[in-house]
Amino acid sequence: MVDVSARAPGRRTQKARSEALVPGRGHGRFWWYLLPGFVLLTVIVLVPLVWNIYLSFTSYRGIRPPKFIGLNNWVRLLGDDKFWTSFGNSIAMIVAMVVIPTLVGLILAAMLFDLVGKKFGGKVASFLRATYYLPQILPVVIAAIVIGWILRPDNGALNTMLQTVGLGGLAHNWLGSPDTALASIMAVMVWVQIGYPVVIFMAALQRVDPELYEAAELDGANWFQRFRSITVSIIRPEIFVVTLTCTIAALKVFGPVYTLTRGGPGTATMVPSYYSYSEFFQSQQVGYGATIATALTVVIVAVSILFIVAQNRAERRENQI
């Protein structure tokens, strides 16, 4: 008969050794794993954020020491028509980078998963998904330069094609005219952004039971009914995530505006991030540029909180049903 009591100390010793090897057991060793990330967060994010907030209350041109002026920059910001114009352009960017890509991406993902995948196989659906995602891989500046070549007023590809097919009257200075500059950048951002929700939504659809679609199809539900009742309801968390991340990206968009229009013509394509940059490095109004950047940060944080609260409420309502 095996003596259990004799083996018990050995078991306890082996268990203690195993627990000692697990990070976070015994001596708080897990803090050492968090230390590099905390240092980077402090140096790269927290310290510049605090310094930027401080500069928003100063008059500073980047040479002499900052001079504290209280709320003067903030009062100036509230009455700055250029800032409110740039903020209005950010709303247009939200339409181009959030509303349209999310709606179109949701429909495309559902079609690729529910229709194309069934009829032509998963490889074809994966190829099309990669095709939609390709603009996301390109650096934003490179994509903007290519689009700039296409939209050139004299020898751009778009105007050349219009003239070739006999529609030369529609040729236009797309980026140089206040009437079309913002719409042109919006079209570029739709093209760049649309692949991101397609990939996220198709990944989310992998956890949808195919039997749900089959049962709904047998009950006579058409594709739109299956899309509305099954697809949207099941991948709602991913919709919130895509909407939040794309909204943040739209509020702080900078690269396409800097590369294509520099905020012009006039203020037609000015956005807060580029306005802050121009005040920092062109006008040398560092304090006012910091005020614009701080205001944009506050807006992004507020929008993020609203999205998280809305998502939590939606989840609670769903759990109560």
PDB file of N, CA and C in Angstrom, residues 165-216:
ATOM      1  N   VAL A 165     -13.331  59.815 -73.203  1.00  0.00           N
ATOM      2  CA  VAL A 165     -14.678  59.280 -73.458  1.00  0.00           C
ATOM      3  C   VAL A 165     -15.658  60.376 -73.861  1.00  0.00           C
ATOM      4  N   GLY A 166     -15.136  61.574 -74.152  1.00  0.00           N
ATOM      5  CA  GLY A 166     -16.011  62.640 -74.626  1.00  0.00           C
ATOM      6  C   GLY A 166     -16.704  63.425 -73.540  1.00  0.00           C
ATOM      7  N   LEU A 167     -16.228  63.308 -72.294  1.00  0.00           N
ATOM      8  CA  LEU A 167     -16.825  64.054 -71.186  1.00  0.00           C
ATOM      9  C   LEU A 167     -15.851  65.095 -70.651  1.00  0.00           C
ATOM     10  N   GLY A 168     -15.114  65.718 -71.560  1.00  0.00           N
ATOM     11  CA  GLY A 168     -14.127  66.710 -71.154  1.00  0.00           C
ATOM     12  C   GLY A 168     -14.726  67.889 -70.410  1.00  0.00           C
ATOM     13  N   GLY A 169     -16.011  68.143 -70.618  1.00  0.00           N
ATOM     14  CA  GLY A 169     -16.660  69.233 -69.900  1.00  0.00           C
ATOM     15  C   GLY A 169     -16.721  69.005 -68.403  1.00  0.00           C
ATOM     16  N   LEU A 170     -16.606  67.753 -67.993  1.00  0.00           N
ATOM     17  CA  LEU A 170     -16.623  67.435 -66.561  1.00  0.00           C
ATOM     18  C   LEU A 170     -15.248  67.510 -65.926  1.00  0.00           C
ATOM     19  N   ALA A 171     -14.210  67.698 -66.730  1.00  0.00           N
ATOM     20  CA  ALA A 171     -12.855  67.823 -66.177  1.00  0.00           C
ATOM     21  C   ALA A 171     -12.800  69.005 -65.230  1.00  0.00           C
ATOM     22  N   HIS A 172     -12.056  68.814 -64.138  1.00  0.00           N
ATOM     23  CA  HIS A 172     -12.118  69.804 -63.063  1.00  0.00           C
ATOM     24  C   HIS A 172     -10.807  69.799 -62.288  1.00  0.00           C
ATOM     25  N   ASN A 173     -10.516  70.909 -61.638  1.00  0.00           N
ATOM     26  CA  ASN A 173      -9.400  70.974 -60.700  1.00  0.00           C
ATOM     27  C   ASN A 173      -9.910  70.451 -59.354  1.00  0.00           C
ATOM     28  N   TRP A 174      -9.893  69.127 -59.198  1.00  0.00           N
ATOM     29  CA  TRP A 174     -10.601  68.485 -58.103  1.00  0.00           C
ATOM     30  C   TRP A 174     -10.075  68.897 -56.737  1.00  0.00           C
ATOM     31  N   LEU A 175      -8.781  69.022 -56.598  1.00  0.00           N
ATOM     32  CA  LEU A 175      -8.194  69.371 -55.309  1.00  0.00           C
ATOM     33  C   LEU A 175      -7.952  70.865 -55.158  1.00  0.00           C
ATOM     34  N   GLY A 176      -8.026  71.626 -56.245  1.00  0.00           N
ATOM     35  CA  GLY A 176      -7.759  73.058 -56.189  1.00  0.00           C
ATOM     36  C   GLY A 176      -8.998  73.909 -56.102  1.00  0.00           C
ATOM     37  N   SER A 177     -10.167  73.297 -56.187  1.00  0.00           N
ATOM     38  CA  SER A 177     -11.409  74.053 -56.122  1.00  0.00           C
ATOM     39  C   SER A 177     -12.064  73.853 -54.757  1.00  0.00           C
ATOM     40  N   PRO A 178     -12.511  74.933 -54.105  1.00  0.00           N
ATOM     41  CA  PRO A 178     -13.175  74.773 -52.803  1.00  0.00           C
ATOM     42  C   PRO A 178     -14.432  73.920 -52.860  1.00  0.00           C
ATOM     43  N   ASP A 179     -15.056  73.836 -54.044  1.00  0.00           N
ATOM     44  CA  ASP A 179     -16.292  73.074 -54.161  1.00  0.00           C
ATOM     45  C   ASP A 179     -16.063  71.564 -54.150  1.00  0.00           C
ATOM     46  N   THR A 180     -14.884  71.125 -54.588  1.00  0.00           N
ATOM     47  CA  THR A 180     -14.659  69.685 -54.736  1.00  0.00           C
ATOM     48  C   THR A 180     -13.481  69.154 -53.932  1.00  0.00           C
ATOM     49  N   ALA A 181     -12.698  70.031 -53.304  1.00  0.00           N
ATOM     50  CA  ALA A 181     -11.492  69.566 -52.607  1.00  0.00           C
ATOM     51  C   ALA A 181     -11.838  68.628 -51.455  1.00  0.00           C
ATOM     52  N   LEU A 182     -12.779  69.029 -50.605  1.00  0.00           N
ATOM     53  CA  LEU A 182     -13.144  68.196 -49.453  1.00  0.00           C
ATOM     54  C   LEU A 182     -13.788  66.895 -49.911  1.00  0.00           C
ATOM     55  N   ALA A 183     -14.660  66.968 -50.912  1.00  0.00           N
ATOM     56  CA  ALA A 183     -15.297  65.752 -51.418  1.00  0.00           C
ATOM     57  C   ALA A 183     -14.268  64.799 -52.011  1.00  0.00           C
ATOM     58  N   SER A 184     -13.233  65.337 -52.664  1.00  0.00           N
ATOM     59  CA  SER A 184     -12.192  64.480 -53.231  1.00  0.00           C
ATOM     60  C   SER A 184     -11.425  63.750 -52.141  1.00  0.00           C
ATOM     61  N   ILE A 185     -11.066  64.456 -51.070  1.00  0.00           N
ATOM     62  CA  ILE A 185     -10.371  63.796 -49.972  1.00  0.00           C
ATOM     63  C   ILE A 185     -11.276  62.783 -49.286  1.00  0.00           C
ATOM     64  N   MET A 186     -12.556  63.091 -49.173  1.00  0.00           N
ATOM     65  CA  MET A 186     -13.499  62.128 -48.589  1.00  0.00           C
ATOM     66  C   MET A 186     -13.547  60.853 -49.418  1.00  0.00           C
ATOM     67  N   ALA A 187     -13.566  60.999 -50.746  1.00  0.00           N
ATOM     68  CA  ALA A 187     -13.578  59.814 -51.606  1.00  0.00           C
ATOM     69  C   ALA A 187     -12.309  58.990 -51.424  1.00  0.00           C
ATOM     70  N   VAL A 188     -11.170  59.673 -51.274  1.00  0.00           N
ATOM     71  CA  VAL A 188      -9.910  58.962 -51.030  1.00  0.00           C
ATOM     72  C   VAL A 188      -9.976  58.187 -49.727  1.00  0.00           C
ATOM     73  N   MET A 189     -10.506  58.805 -48.671  1.00  0.00           N
ATOM     74  CA  MET A 189     -10.557  58.150 -47.364  1.00  0.00           C
ATOM     75  C   MET A 189     -11.539  56.981 -47.348  1.00  0.00           C
ATOM     76  N   VAL A 190     -12.617  57.073 -48.118  1.00  0.00           N
ATOM     77  CA  VAL A 190     -13.520  55.924 -48.240  1.00  0.00           C
ATOM     78  C   VAL A 190     -12.774  54.749 -48.864  1.00  0.00           C
ATOM     79  N   TRP A 191     -12.032  55.022 -49.923  1.00  0.00           N
ATOM     80  CA  TRP A 191     -11.257  53.966 -50.588  1.00  0.00           C
ATOM     81  C   TRP A 191     -10.219  53.354 -49.649  1.00  0.00           C
ATOM     82  N   VAL A 192      -9.530  54.190 -48.889  1.00  0.00           N
ATOM     83  CA  VAL A 192      -8.502  53.690 -47.984  1.00  0.00           C
ATOM     84  C   VAL A 192      -9.109  52.905 -46.832  1.00  0.00           C
ATOM     85  N   GLN A 193     -10.235  53.364 -46.309  1.00  0.00           N
ATOM     86  CA  GLN A 193     -10.753  52.848 -45.043  1.00  0.00           C
ATOM     87  C   GLN A 193     -11.647  51.634 -45.188  1.00  0.00           C
ATOM     88  N   ILE A 194     -12.194  51.383 -46.358  1.00  0.00           N
ATOM     89  CA  ILE A 194     -13.261  50.403 -46.483  1.00  0.00           C
ATOM     90  C   ILE A 194     -12.788  48.975 -46.209  1.00  0.00           C
ATOM     91  N   GLY A 195     -11.506  48.683 -46.412  1.00  0.00           N
ATOM     92  CA  GLY A 195     -11.024  47.326 -46.195  1.00  0.00           C
ATOM     93  C   GLY A 195     -10.971  46.934 -44.732  1.00  0.00           C
ATOM     94  N   TYR A 196     -10.779  47.900 -43.837  1.00  0.00           N
ATOM     95  CA  TYR A 196     -10.661  47.588 -42.406  1.00  0.00           C
ATOM     96  C   TYR A 196     -11.938  46.963 -41.842  1.00  0.00           C
ATOM     97  N   PRO A 197     -13.122  47.576 -42.011  1.00  0.00           N
ATOM     98  CA  PRO A 197     -14.329  46.909 -41.503  1.00  0.00           C
ATOM     99  C   PRO A 197     -14.645  45.600 -42.206  1.00  0.00           C
ATOM    100  N   VAL A 198     -14.280  45.474 -43.488  1.00  0.00           N
ATOM    101  CA  VAL A 198     -14.531  44.204 -44.175  1.00  0.00           C
ATOM    102  C   VAL A 198     -13.787  43.065 -43.493  1.00  0.00           C
ATOM    103  N   VAL A 199     -12.516  43.285 -43.177  1.00  0.00           N
ATOM    104  CA  VAL A 199     -11.712  42.248 -42.531  1.00  0.00           C
ATOM    105  C   VAL A 199     -12.237  41.941 -41.139  1.00  0.00           C
ATOM    106  N   ILE A 200     -12.536  42.969 -40.350  1.00  0.00           N
ATOM    107  CA  ILE A 200     -13.018  42.759 -38.978  1.00  0.00           C
ATOM    108  C   ILE A 200     -14.359  42.038 -38.982  1.00  0.00           C
ATOM    109  N   PHE A 201     -15.260  42.445 -39.849  1.00  0.00           N
ATOM    110  CA  PHE A 201     -16.585  41.839 -39.863  1.00  0.00           C
ATOM    111  C   PHE A 201     -16.545  40.399 -40.378  1.00  0.00           C
ATOM    112  N   MET A 202     -15.697  40.131 -41.369  1.00  0.00           N
ATOM    113  CA  MET A 202     -15.587  38.756 -41.849  1.00  0.00           C
ATOM    114  C   MET A 202     -14.985  37.845 -40.781  1.00  0.00           C
ATOM    115  N   ALA A 203     -14.051  38.358 -40.007  1.00  0.00           N
ATOM    116  CA  ALA A 203     -13.515  37.569 -38.894  1.00  0.00           C
ATOM    117  C   ALA A 203     -14.587  37.330 -37.849  1.00  0.00           C
ATOM    118  N   ALA A 204     -15.427  38.330 -37.593  1.00  0.00           N
ATOM    119  CA  ALA A 204     -16.503  38.158 -36.612  1.00  0.00           C
ATOM    120  C   ALA A 204     -17.545  37.156 -37.092  1.00  0.00           C
ATOM    121  N   LEU A 205     -17.779  37.119 -38.391  1.00  0.00           N
ATOM    122  CA  LEU A 205     -18.785  36.194 -38.921  1.00  0.00           C
ATOM    123  C   LEU A 205     -18.351  34.738 -38.812  1.00  0.00           C
ATOM    124  N   GLN A 206     -17.075  34.487 -38.533  1.00  0.00           N
ATOM    125  CA  GLN A 206     -16.617  33.110 -38.382  1.00  0.00           C
ATOM    126  C   GLN A 206     -17.260  32.428 -37.175  1.00  0.00           C
ATOM    127  N   ARG A 207     -17.696  33.212 -36.199  1.00  0.00           N
ATOM    128  CA  ARG A 207     -18.315  32.602 -35.017  1.00  0.00           C
ATOM    129  C   ARG A 207     -19.832  32.479 -35.134  1.00  0.00           C
ATOM    130  N   VAL A 208     -20.371  32.839 -36.291  1.00  0.00           N
ATOM    131  CA  VAL A 208     -21.804  32.662 -36.527  1.00  0.00           C
ATOM    132  C   VAL A 208     -22.055  31.235 -36.991  1.00  0.00           C
ATOM    133  N   ASP A 209     -22.963  30.570 -36.345  1.00  0.00           N
ATOM    134  CA  ASP A 209     -23.294  29.183 -36.701  1.00  0.00           C
ATOM    135  C   ASP A 209     -23.959  29.157 -38.083  1.00  0.00           C
ATOM    136  N   PRO A 210     -23.374  28.456 -39.068  1.00  0.00           N
ATOM    137  CA  PRO A 210     -23.984  28.403 -40.402  1.00  0.00           C
ATOM    138  C   PRO A 210     -25.400  27.824 -40.393  1.00  0.00           C
ATOM    139  N   GLU A 211     -25.704  27.019 -39.370  1.00  0.00           N
ATOM    140  CA  GLU A 211     -27.048  26.446 -39.308  1.00  0.00           C
ATOM    141  C   GLU A 211     -28.113  27.519 -39.118  1.00  0.00           C
ATOM    142  N   LEU A 212     -27.731  28.647 -38.526  1.00  0.00           N
ATOM    143  CA  LEU A 212     -28.693  29.738 -38.377  1.00  0.00           C
ATOM    144  C   LEU A 212     -29.116  30.264 -39.746  1.00  0.00           C
ATOM    145  N   TYR A 213     -28.138  30.459 -40.643  1.00  0.00           N
ATOM    146  CA  TYR A 213     -28.462  30.909 -41.994  1.00  0.00           C
ATOM    147  C   TYR A 213     -29.277  29.863 -42.738  1.00  0.00           C
ATOM    148  N   GLU A 214     -28.907  28.602 -42.585  1.00  0.00           N
ATOM    149  CA  GLU A 214     -29.633  27.533 -43.275  1.00  0.00           C
ATOM    150  C   GLU A 214     -31.065  27.440 -42.776  1.00  0.00           C
ATOM    151  N   ALA A 215     -31.249  27.541 -41.457  1.00  0.00           N
ATOM    152  CA  ALA A 215     -32.605  27.475 -40.907  1.00  0.00           C
ATOM    153  C   ALA A 215     -33.437  28.667 -41.372  1.00  0.00           C
ATOM    154  N   ALA A 216     -32.839  29.847 -41.371  1.00  0.00           N
ATOM    155  CA  ALA A 216     -33.563  31.031 -41.822  1.00  0.00           C
ATOM    156  C   ALA A 216     -33.909  30.934 -43.302  1.00  0.00           C
TER     157      ALA A 216
END
